[in-house]
Tab-separated table of C-alpha atoms (C1' of nucleotides) in Angstrom:
chain	number	residue	atom	x	y	z
A	9	MET	CA	0.000	0.000	0.000
A	10	ARG	CA	1.385	3.329	-1.082
A	11	ARG	CA	1.837	5.828	1.759
A	12	ILE	CA	2.836	9.338	0.745
A	13	ALA	CA	3.514	12.215	3.119
A	14	HIS	CA	3.365	15.913	2.473
A	15	LEU	CA	5.353	18.033	4.911
A	16	ASP	CA	4.888	21.763	5.196
A	17	MET	CA	6.972	23.942	7.520
A	18	ASP	CA	4.793	26.158	9.716
A	19	ALA	CA	5.021	29.871	8.785
A	20	PHE	CA	8.540	29.058	7.648
A	21	PHE	CA	10.042	32.472	6.830
A	22	ALA	CA	8.545	34.014	9.957
A	23	SER	CA	9.570	31.099	12.175
A	24	VAL	CA	13.161	31.437	10.977
A	25	GLU	CA	13.115	35.102	12.051
A	26	LEU	CA	11.603	34.206	15.429
A	27	LEU	CA	14.567	31.944	16.119
A	28	ARG	CA	16.755	35.023	15.820
A	29	TYR	CA	14.370	37.401	17.588
A	30	PRO	CA	12.644	35.231	20.219
A	31	GLN	CA	11.313	38.368	21.865
A	32	LEU	CA	8.766	38.588	19.011
A	33	LYS	CA	7.133	35.249	19.856
A	34	GLY	CA	3.372	35.532	20.147
A	35	LEU	CA	3.261	38.882	18.337
A	36	PRO	CA	1.838	39.608	14.892
A	37	VAL	CA	4.861	39.562	12.567
A	38	VAL	CA	4.890	39.643	8.778
A	39	ILE	CA	7.769	38.852	6.464
A	40	GLY	CA	8.055	40.488	3.074
A	41	GLY	CA	8.499	43.729	1.268
A	42	GLY	CA	12.231	43.574	0.896
A	43	ARG	CA	14.227	46.606	-0.197
A	44	ARG	CA	12.506	49.213	1.971
A	45	SER	CA	13.222	47.389	5.188
A	46	VAL	CA	14.595	49.074	8.263
A	47	ASP	CA	16.163	45.841	9.492
A	48	ASP	CA	19.788	46.860	8.876
A	49	LEU	CA	19.170	50.124	10.639
A	50	LEU	CA	17.830	48.251	13.624
A	51	LEU	CA	20.877	46.029	13.825
A	52	ARG	CA	23.234	48.990	13.576
A	53	ARG	CA	21.383	50.959	16.197
A	54	PHE	CA	21.620	48.110	18.704
A	55	ALA	CA	25.013	46.833	17.655
A	56	ASP	CA	26.089	46.868	21.298
A	57	ARG	CA	23.891	43.941	22.348
A	58	PRO	CA	22.762	40.520	21.127
A	59	VAL	CA	19.862	40.742	18.644
A	60	SER	CA	17.625	38.859	21.054
A	61	GLN	CA	17.939	41.837	23.428
A	62	ILE	CA	16.668	44.420	20.955
A	63	PRO	CA	13.510	45.876	22.525
A	64	VAL	CA	10.251	44.898	20.853
A	65	ASP	CA	9.169	48.504	20.433
A	66	ALA	CA	12.244	49.248	18.319
A	67	PHE	CA	11.081	46.994	15.463
A	68	PRO	CA	9.540	48.559	12.363
A	69	LEU	CA	5.761	48.403	12.087
A	70	LEU	CA	3.564	47.681	9.112
A	71	ARG	CA	1.833	51.044	9.543
A	72	ASP	CA	5.108	52.792	8.694
A	73	TYR	CA	5.806	50.662	5.659
A	74	VAL	CA	6.086	52.429	2.328
A	75	GLY	CA	6.484	50.742	-1.006
A	76	ARG	CA	5.347	47.890	-3.175
A	77	GLY	CA	5.467	44.266	-2.372
A	78	VAL	CA	3.510	41.445	-0.839
A	79	ILE	CA	3.525	39.425	2.359
A	80	THR	CA	5.625	36.276	2.103
A	81	THR	CA	4.601	34.836	5.466
A	82	ALA	CA	2.567	35.976	8.445
A	83	THR	CA	2.808	34.515	11.947
A	84	TYR	CA	-0.361	32.916	13.328
A	85	PRO	CA	-1.110	35.932	15.572
A	86	ALA	CA	-0.949	38.132	12.443
A	87	ARG	CA	-3.215	35.754	10.531
A	88	GLN	CA	-5.923	36.382	13.105
A	89	PHE	CA	-6.230	39.845	11.619
A	90	GLY	CA	-6.827	38.403	8.171
A	91	VAL	CA	-3.290	39.011	6.977
A	92	GLY	CA	-1.924	36.236	4.765
A	93	SER	CA	0.753	35.408	2.232
A	94	ALA	CA	0.570	37.008	-1.232
A	95	MET	CA	-1.418	39.920	0.209
A	96	GLY	CA	-0.219	43.391	-0.773
A	97	MET	CA	1.671	45.189	2.001
A	98	MET	CA	-0.590	48.221	1.843
A	99	LYS	CA	-3.709	46.151	2.346
A	100	ALA	CA	-2.061	44.225	5.194
A	101	ALA	CA	-1.124	47.518	6.841
A	102	ARG	CA	-4.780	48.485	6.980
A	103	LEU	CA	-5.772	45.152	8.513
A	104	CYS	CA	-3.008	44.996	11.111
A	105	PRO	CA	-1.000	48.240	11.315
A	106	GLN	CA	0.650	47.184	14.580
A	107	ALA	CA	2.270	44.092	13.026
A	108	ILE	CA	6.069	44.037	12.947
A	109	VAL	CA	7.585	43.831	9.442
A	110	LEU	CA	10.835	42.075	8.661
A	111	PRO	CA	12.478	41.449	5.297
A	112	VAL	CA	13.136	37.964	3.947
A	113	ASP	CA	16.598	36.723	4.814
A	114	PHE	CA	17.099	34.366	1.876
A	115	ASP	CA	20.450	33.028	3.012
A	116	GLU	CA	19.109	32.125	6.406
A	117	VAL	CA	15.943	30.603	4.935
A	118	ARG	CA	17.981	28.482	2.523
A	119	ARG	CA	20.230	27.324	5.349
A	120	TYR	CA	17.269	26.092	7.418
A	121	SER	CA	15.721	24.620	4.281
A	122	ARG	CA	18.785	22.486	3.597
A	123	SER	CA	18.953	21.560	7.248
A	124	PHE	CA	15.399	20.262	7.688
A	125	LYS	CA	15.507	18.430	4.360
A	126	SER	CA	18.688	16.606	5.282
A	127	VAL	CA	17.077	15.532	8.568
A	128	ILE	CA	14.204	14.049	6.564
A	129	ARG	CA	16.447	12.305	4.030
A	130	GLU	CA	18.323	10.535	6.813
A	131	ILE	CA	15.067	9.013	7.979
A	132	ALA	CA	13.255	8.545	4.662
A	133	PRO	CA	15.398	8.843	1.508
A	134	VAL	CA	12.714	9.289	-1.162
A	135	VAL	CA	12.023	13.014	-0.934
A	136	GLU	CA	10.651	15.408	-3.546
A	137	ASP	CA	11.513	19.088	-3.208
A	138	ARG	CA	8.585	21.467	-3.585
A	139	GLY	CA	10.289	24.750	-2.844
A	140	VAL	CA	12.087	25.932	0.286
A	141	ASP	CA	9.471	24.950	2.842
A	142	GLU	CA	7.700	21.873	1.449
A	143	VAL	CA	8.451	18.291	0.483
A	144	TYR	CA	6.712	15.070	-0.427
A	145	ILE	CA	8.093	11.949	1.194
A	146	ASP	CA	7.448	8.370	0.097
A	147	PHE	CA	6.825	6.339	3.278
A	148	THR	CA	5.918	3.140	1.413
A	149	GLU	CA	9.252	1.334	1.604
A	150	VAL	CA	10.565	2.967	4.770
A	151	PRO	CA	10.773	0.502	7.682
A	152	GLY	CA	7.855	1.336	9.979
A	153	GLY	CA	6.396	3.683	7.357
A	154	GLN	CA	3.045	1.877	7.416
A	155	ARG	CA	2.589	1.788	11.190
A	156	GLU	CA	-0.591	3.574	12.231
A	157	GLY	CA	-1.003	4.669	8.632
A	158	GLY	CA	2.282	6.596	8.768
A	159	ARG	CA	1.684	8.446	12.019
A	160	VAL	CA	4.636	6.867	13.819
A	161	LEU	CA	7.114	7.875	11.126
A	162	ALA	CA	5.555	11.324	10.787
A	163	ARG	CA	5.993	11.887	14.534
A	164	LEU	CA	9.623	10.815	14.347
A	165	ILE	CA	10.309	13.232	11.487
A	166	GLN	CA	8.545	16.093	13.249
A	167	LYS	CA	10.516	15.500	16.441
A	168	SER	CA	13.844	15.167	14.617
A	169	ILE	CA	13.302	18.403	12.676
A	170	PHE	CA	12.388	20.267	15.843
A	171	GLU	CA	15.442	18.973	17.671
A	172	ALA	CA	17.764	19.909	14.823
A	173	THR	CA	16.298	23.331	13.984
A	174	GLY	CA	13.776	24.456	16.609
A	175	LEU	CA	11.171	24.662	13.838
A	176	THR	CA	7.778	22.979	13.665
A	177	CYS	CA	6.013	21.481	10.652
A	178	SER	CA	2.726	19.887	9.714
A	179	ILE	CA	2.483	16.524	7.986
A	180	GLY	CA	-0.272	14.789	6.067
A	181	VAL	CA	0.012	11.108	5.178
A	182	ALA	CA	-2.279	9.611	2.550
A	183	PRO	CA	-2.388	7.132	-0.347
A	184	ASN	CA	-1.053	9.764	-2.788
A	185	LYS	CA	0.450	13.251	-3.170
A	186	LEU	CA	-2.831	14.964	-3.953
A	187	ILE	CA	-4.547	13.864	-0.743
A	188	ALA	CA	-1.399	14.162	1.365
A	189	LYS	CA	-1.110	17.803	0.316
A	190	MET	CA	-4.639	18.527	1.505
A	191	ALA	CA	-4.134	16.465	4.660
A	192	SER	CA	-1.088	18.421	5.775
A	193	GLU	CA	-3.350	21.447	6.227
A	194	PHE	CA	-5.854	19.695	8.483
A	195	ASN	CA	-3.919	20.086	11.736
A	196	LYS	CA	-1.769	23.154	11.348
A	197	PRO	CA	0.458	24.168	13.015
A	198	ASN	CA	2.637	21.347	14.350
A	199	GLY	CA	0.060	18.707	13.443
A	200	ILE	CA	-0.206	15.323	11.806
A	201	SER	CA	-3.146	14.057	9.809
A	202	ILE	CA	-3.637	10.557	8.464
A	203	VAL	CA	-6.062	10.039	5.593
A	204	HIS	CA	-7.008	6.699	4.079
A	205	GLU	CA	-8.613	5.936	0.756
A	206	ALA	CA	-11.929	5.251	2.503
A	207	ASP	CA	-11.855	8.735	4.087
A	208	VAL	CA	-12.082	10.644	0.812
A	209	GLN	CA	-15.839	11.023	0.946
A	210	ALA	CA	-15.927	12.197	4.573
A	211	LYS	CA	-12.771	14.302	4.726
A	212	ILE	CA	-12.147	15.548	1.171
A	213	TRP	CA	-15.524	16.009	-0.456
A	214	PRO	CA	-16.738	18.704	1.959
A	215	LEU	CA	-13.726	20.916	1.183
A	216	PRO	CA	-13.969	23.910	-1.172
A	217	VAL	CA	-12.752	23.231	-4.727
A	218	ARG	CA	-9.844	25.627	-4.253
A	219	LYS	CA	-8.213	23.160	-1.824
A	220	ILE	CA	-7.245	20.931	-4.739
A	221	ASN	CA	-3.635	21.640	-5.658
A	222	GLY	CA	-4.071	22.676	-9.295
A	223	ILE	CA	-7.356	24.545	-9.004
A	224	GLY	CA	-6.545	28.239	-8.770
A	225	PRO	CA	-8.575	31.448	-8.730
A	226	LYS	CA	-9.646	31.237	-12.391
A	227	SER	CA	-10.910	27.673	-12.246
A	228	GLU	CA	-12.563	28.324	-8.912
A	229	GLU	CA	-14.507	31.209	-10.410
A	230	LYS	CA	-15.600	29.112	-13.357
A	231	LEU	CA	-16.638	26.240	-11.094
A	232	HIS	CA	-18.660	28.620	-8.944
A	233	LYS	CA	-20.477	29.909	-12.012
A	234	LEU	CA	-21.408	26.305	-12.723
A	235	HIS	CA	-22.697	26.049	-9.127
A	236	LEU	CA	-19.910	23.737	-8.031
A	237	HIS	CA	-18.443	24.734	-4.665
A	238	THR	CA	-17.101	21.649	-2.938
A	239	ILE	CA	-14.835	18.885	-4.140
A	240	GLY	CA	-17.836	16.591	-3.686
A	241	ASP	CA	-19.762	18.767	-6.151
A	242	ILE	CA	-17.074	18.061	-8.746
A	243	ALA	CA	-17.046	14.354	-7.932
A	244	ALA	CA	-20.801	14.249	-8.541
A	245	GLN	CA	-20.332	15.366	-12.178
A	246	SER	CA	-19.638	12.930	-14.962
A	247	ARG	CA	-16.208	12.851	-16.517
A	248	GLU	CA	-17.767	13.763	-19.881
A	249	TRP	CA	-19.475	16.833	-18.465
A	250	LEU	CA	-16.227	18.036	-16.912
A	251	VAL	CA	-14.356	17.408	-20.172
A	252	ASP	CA	-17.011	19.357	-22.090
A	253	ASN	CA	-16.652	22.306	-19.728
A	254	PHE	CA	-12.936	22.307	-18.957
A	255	GLY	CA	-11.264	20.563	-21.883
A	256	GLN	CA	-9.974	17.051	-22.371
A	257	ALA	CA	-6.897	17.109	-20.163
A	258	TYR	CA	-8.036	19.455	-17.399
A	259	GLY	CA	-11.573	18.071	-17.167
A	260	ALA	CA	-10.415	14.482	-16.861
A	261	TRP	CA	-7.759	15.451	-14.334
A	262	MET	CA	-10.318	17.342	-12.274
A	263	HIS	CA	-12.571	14.300	-12.183
A	264	ASP	CA	-9.739	12.091	-10.967
A	265	ALA	CA	-8.658	14.664	-8.416
A	266	ALA	CA	-12.155	14.976	-6.959
A	267	TRP	CA	-12.267	11.196	-6.521
A	268	GLY	CA	-8.866	11.310	-4.802
A	269	ARG	CA	-7.104	9.485	-7.630
A	270	ASP	CA	-3.481	10.402	-8.289
A	271	ASP	CA	-0.647	8.065	-9.235
A	272	ARG	CA	2.165	10.582	-9.643
A	273	PRO	CA	5.399	9.251	-8.178
A	274	VAL	CA	7.575	11.097	-5.673
A	275	VAL	CA	10.318	12.508	-7.915
A	276	THR	CA	13.684	12.850	-6.199
A	277	GLU	CA	15.664	14.547	-8.973
A	278	SER	CA	14.863	17.076	-11.670
A	279	GLU	CA	16.686	19.389	-14.032
A	280	PRO	CA	15.859	23.087	-14.233
A	281	VAL	CA	13.994	24.244	-17.350
A	282	SER	CA	14.717	27.948	-17.126
A	283	MET	CA	16.350	30.579	-14.974
A	284	SER	CA	15.212	34.169	-14.695
A	285	ARG	CA	15.610	37.432	-12.869
A	286	GLU	CA	12.972	40.095	-12.650
A	287	THR	CA	12.346	43.226	-10.677
A	288	THR	CA	9.453	45.514	-9.897
A	289	PHE	CA	10.508	49.147	-9.810
A	290	ASP	CA	9.889	51.447	-6.869
A	291	ARG	CA	7.882	53.621	-9.263
A	292	ASP	CA	6.630	52.975	-12.790
A	293	LEU	CA	9.224	53.844	-15.400
A	294	HIS	CA	8.930	55.075	-18.961
A	295	ALA	CA	11.111	53.689	-21.735
A	296	VAL	CA	12.025	57.127	-23.050
A	297	ARG	CA	11.956	59.374	-20.013
A	298	ASP	CA	13.703	56.830	-17.750
A	299	ARG	CA	15.886	55.282	-20.407
A	300	ALA	CA	19.158	55.416	-18.485
A	301	GLU	CA	17.683	53.937	-15.347
A	302	LEU	CA	15.922	51.177	-17.279
A	303	GLY	CA	19.037	50.432	-19.281
A	304	ALA	CA	21.068	49.984	-16.108
A	305	ILE	CA	18.436	47.707	-14.537
A	306	PHE	CA	18.218	45.693	-17.747
A	307	THR	CA	21.967	45.176	-17.877
A	308	ASP	CA	21.983	44.186	-14.235
A	309	LEU	CA	19.265	41.581	-14.772
A	310	CYS	CA	21.200	40.056	-17.686
A	311	THR	CA	24.367	39.955	-15.624
A	312	ARG	CA	22.611	38.249	-12.746
A	313	VAL	CA	20.946	35.539	-14.837
A	314	ALA	CA	24.334	34.895	-16.433
A	315	GLU	CA	25.896	34.582	-12.971
A	316	ASP	CA	23.144	32.206	-11.878
A	317	LEU	CA	23.731	30.041	-14.956
A	318	ARG	CA	27.496	29.936	-14.431
A	319	ARG	CA	27.248	29.263	-10.714
A	320	LYS	CA	24.917	26.342	-11.276
A	321	GLY	CA	26.732	25.078	-14.378
A	322	TYR	CA	24.078	25.613	-17.031
A	323	VAL	CA	23.847	27.173	-20.464
A	324	GLY	CA	20.700	28.075	-22.366
A	325	ARG	CA	19.467	28.705	-25.922
A	326	THR	CA	16.286	30.713	-25.515
A	327	ILE	CA	16.645	34.261	-24.273
A	328	GLY	CA	13.512	36.109	-23.284
A	329	ILE	CA	12.220	39.243	-21.658
A	330	LYS	CA	9.137	39.906	-19.620
A	331	LEU	CA	7.593	43.203	-18.884
A	332	ARG	CA	4.617	44.331	-16.920
A	333	TYR	CA	2.855	47.579	-17.735
A	334	ASP	CA	1.455	49.988	-15.185
A	335	ASP	CA	-1.988	48.471	-15.812
A	336	PHE	CA	-0.553	45.066	-14.872
A	337	ARG	CA	-0.755	43.589	-18.356
A	338	THR	CA	2.206	41.333	-19.053
A	339	ALA	CA	4.107	40.882	-22.298
A	340	THR	CA	6.842	38.391	-23.100
A	341	ARG	CA	9.134	38.010	-26.099
A	342	ASP	CA	11.789	35.414	-26.642
A	343	GLN	CA	14.299	34.332	-29.187
A	344	THR	CA	16.023	31.000	-29.641
A	345	LEU	CA	19.688	31.147	-30.558
A	346	ASP	CA	21.490	28.542	-32.629
A	347	HIS	CA	23.957	27.941	-29.822
A	348	TYR	CA	23.934	27.620	-26.033
A	349	THR	CA	25.235	30.462	-23.928
A	350	ALA	CA	25.760	31.724	-20.396
A	351	ASP	CA	27.539	34.849	-21.556
A	352	PRO	CA	26.111	38.091	-20.154
A	353	GLY	CA	26.870	40.026	-23.344
A	354	THR	CA	25.187	37.474	-25.567
A	355	ILE	CA	22.177	37.364	-23.275
A	356	ARG	CA	22.091	41.129	-23.216
A	357	ARG	CA	22.137	41.439	-26.997
A	358	ALA	CA	19.473	38.784	-27.565
A	359	ALA	CA	17.272	40.278	-24.850
A	360	GLY	CA	17.820	43.707	-26.402
A	361	GLN	CA	16.482	42.345	-29.706
A	362	CYS	CA	13.404	41.053	-27.920
A	363	LEU	CA	12.830	44.456	-26.369
A	364	LYS	CA	12.518	45.990	-29.824
A	365	ARG	CA	9.534	43.789	-30.591
A	366	VAL	CA	7.372	45.031	-27.764
A	367	ASP	CA	5.322	48.161	-27.149
A	368	LEU	CA	7.296	50.632	-25.021
A	369	ASP	CA	4.954	53.599	-25.057
A	370	GLN	CA	3.242	52.646	-21.846
A	371	ARG	CA	4.884	52.936	-18.438
A	372	LEU	CA	6.427	49.806	-16.984
A	373	ARG	CA	6.324	48.445	-13.463
A	374	LEU	CA	8.417	45.310	-14.001
A	375	LEU	CA	11.205	44.066	-16.197
A	376	GLY	CA	12.566	40.522	-16.348
A	377	VAL	CA	15.110	38.460	-18.260
A	378	ARG	CA	14.827	34.725	-18.737
A	379	VAL	CA	17.046	32.008	-20.185
A	380	GLY	CA	15.355	28.765	-21.200
A	381	LYS	CA	16.114	25.528	-23.052
A	382	LEU	CA	18.812	24.812	-20.534
A	383	ALA	CA	21.510	22.186	-20.754
A	384	LYS	CA	24.347	21.249	-18.448
A	385	ALA	CA	27.309	23.390	-19.492
A	386	ASP	CA	29.590	20.346	-19.662
A	387	ALA	CA	27.112	18.316	-21.738
A	388	VAL	CA	27.030	20.758	-24.640
A	389	PRO	CA	29.683	21.344	-27.307
A	390	ALA	CA	31.578	24.493	-26.452
A	391	THR	CA	30.725	27.317	-28.838
A	392	ALA	CA	32.538	30.584	-28.780
A	393	PRO	CA	30.287	33.639	-28.729
A	394	GLU	CA	29.926	34.755	-32.333
A	395	ALA	CA	32.142	37.555	-33.617
A	396	PRO	CA	32.186	40.433	-33.035
A	397	ALA	CA	32.667	39.902	-29.352
A	398	ALA	CA	29.948	41.070	-27.002
A	399	PRO	CA	30.163	44.768	-26.175
A	400	PRO	CA	30.905	45.683	-22.578
A	401	LEU	CA	27.838	45.840	-20.404
A	402	ALA	CA	27.776	49.505	-19.630
A	403	ALA	CA	24.632	51.478	-20.349
A	404	GLU	CA	26.465	53.958	-22.558
A	405	HIS	CA	27.541	51.119	-24.810
A	406	THR	CA	24.038	49.880	-25.383
A	407	PRO	CA	22.231	52.790	-26.982
A	408	ASP	CA	19.851	50.477	-28.845
A	409	LEU	CA	17.744	49.996	-25.777
A	410	PHE	CA	14.512	51.722	-25.009
A	411	HIS	CA	14.114	53.725	-28.211
A	412	GLY	CA	17.748	54.527	-28.793
A	413	THR	CA	18.148	56.471	-32.010
A	414	GLN	CA	19.267	54.804	-35.211
A	415	ALA	CA	22.362	57.028	-35.168
A	416	ALA	CA	23.204	55.858	-31.682
A	417	ARG	CA	22.615	52.295	-32.829
A	418	ASP	CA	25.011	52.743	-35.747
A	419	ALA	CA	27.556	54.266	-33.414
A	420	GLY	CA	27.266	51.240	-31.127
B	2	DT	C1'	-3.943	50.622	-0.991
B	3	DC	C1'	-3.776	47.241	-5.364
B	4	DT	C1'	-1.113	42.946	-6.688
B	5	DG	C1'	6.989	39.985	-5.410
B	6	DG	C1'	10.085	36.844	-7.520
B	7	DG	C1'	11.174	32.394	-8.806
B	8	DG	C1'	9.504	28.670	-11.243
B	9	DT	C1'	6.588	24.638	-14.199
B	10	DC	C1'	3.322	23.149	-17.455
B	11	DC	C1'	-0.226	23.668	-21.055
B	12	DT	C1'	-2.355	25.522	-25.261
B	13	DA	C1'	-2.523	27.150	-29.780
B	14	DG	C1'	-1.044	28.902	-34.175
B	15	DG	C1'	2.406	29.072	-37.687
B	16	DA	C1'	6.702	27.510	-39.916
B	17	DC	C1'	8.864	23.896	-41.893
B	18	DC	C1'	9.860	19.236	-43.266
B	19	DC	C1'	8.701	14.626	-44.932
C	2	DT	C1'	-5.096	22.685	-59.828
C	3	DC	C1'	-6.197	21.021	-55.637
C	4	DT	C1'	-5.418	18.605	-51.724
C	5	DG	C1'	-3.205	15.377	-47.582
C	6	DG	C1'	-1.507	14.224	-42.786
C	7	DG	C1'	2.042	13.928	-39.104
C	8	DG	C1'	5.839	15.563	-36.418
C	9	DT	C1'	8.715	18.964	-34.401
C	10	DC	C1'	10.163	23.437	-33.270
C	11	DC	C1'	9.283	28.199	-32.126
C	12	DT	C1'	6.680	31.845	-29.943
C	13	DA	C1'	3.136	34.245	-26.780
C	14	DG	C1'	0.168	34.004	-23.286
C	15	DG	C1'	-1.865	32.227	-19.273
C	16	DA	C1'	-2.923	29.240	-15.164
C	17	DC	C1'	-0.948	27.744	-11.289
C	18	DC	C1'	2.357	26.887	-7.384
C	19	DC	C1'	5.603	28.135	-3.466
DNA sequence: TCTGGGGTCCTAGGACCC
DNA sequence: TCTGGGGTCCTAGGACCC
């Protein structure tokens, strides 16, 4: 009998911060925002004492937050005010102005991520990564993995993670990934939930459709229009009806999902498909009026993707850009080269070509650069960047960007 | 008050080749 | 002069997830 666990760290980003600032325990704290944070200032101001001694009233509050951005994680006390992840900072500030705001410390989060995952792998080796704070674990072949439906092993993992990191997690164990994912939410935080095949009707069917991993806001809205609100409502429809309304692949999948059927394996290894860097500006920028600023950001994005590729040992063939207009519409353009590259100049030139194919009259709020069709750098025949060599990546050397004049282009 | 940054996968049309 | 399918690759957009 297959036994699959889904493990989800409780309020991971916030919990990592609480380890550093235990004085914030029990308070509403939100993580997110980024650049505008006062965190560094705080540390400098109280450089004379351990961070755990910084007084609570010295921390920055959500009510004082200025800028764009969304909440990455909210502590449970903050959630009581209706604040949750993916919520805009400004909206969160209205709901809970007294919440403390801290920026994401990616290095620290990654460190704890590696740490809790290695604890799990020592106990149960078949682990699938689902981002920094989540994994699927195959209990089926683990000695003792079937005892009490997986509860015994789940408890051991929970305890081992807590002892190694001081962090809590919630675990769902079920016949497959789909149900395990839903089950891990049943007893949050620091909970375990065991679901068997026979429980689907009682425990899964009453849930709202949105709880199915794969049904998002758009599908939820469409389901609601069809008067389907619970997973049981979907299960009550015929496969044919769902296919007629949602298409062959999605409709059939939805039917299976509602009946708790899912035979996807736990995948322990995977290769990246693309790497990208993007940034939302502090204020909307215009291609002509803010040309220099945009040019510098663009160059920086190209440089950073190139660094990411090199650091991880990949090259790519498809170079693309993404931009978001002030009205939140998104446009993408990409171009496939005849050779693989990780060279910042090559990426910059190809991305620059893409930029010329998109409307730049409207103000922009976001710019991104993506490299796709990746291959391992050592698995691909080495190709020199085509002559002439890539120009240096200074803004003044790339006058073709953002409505550069033809004369400037010729000069470049 | 809008709405981050990093991804994956799917769809659909057109090019191009056999 | 009209009429094929099938397969693969490229591109743009969009849904969804963490």
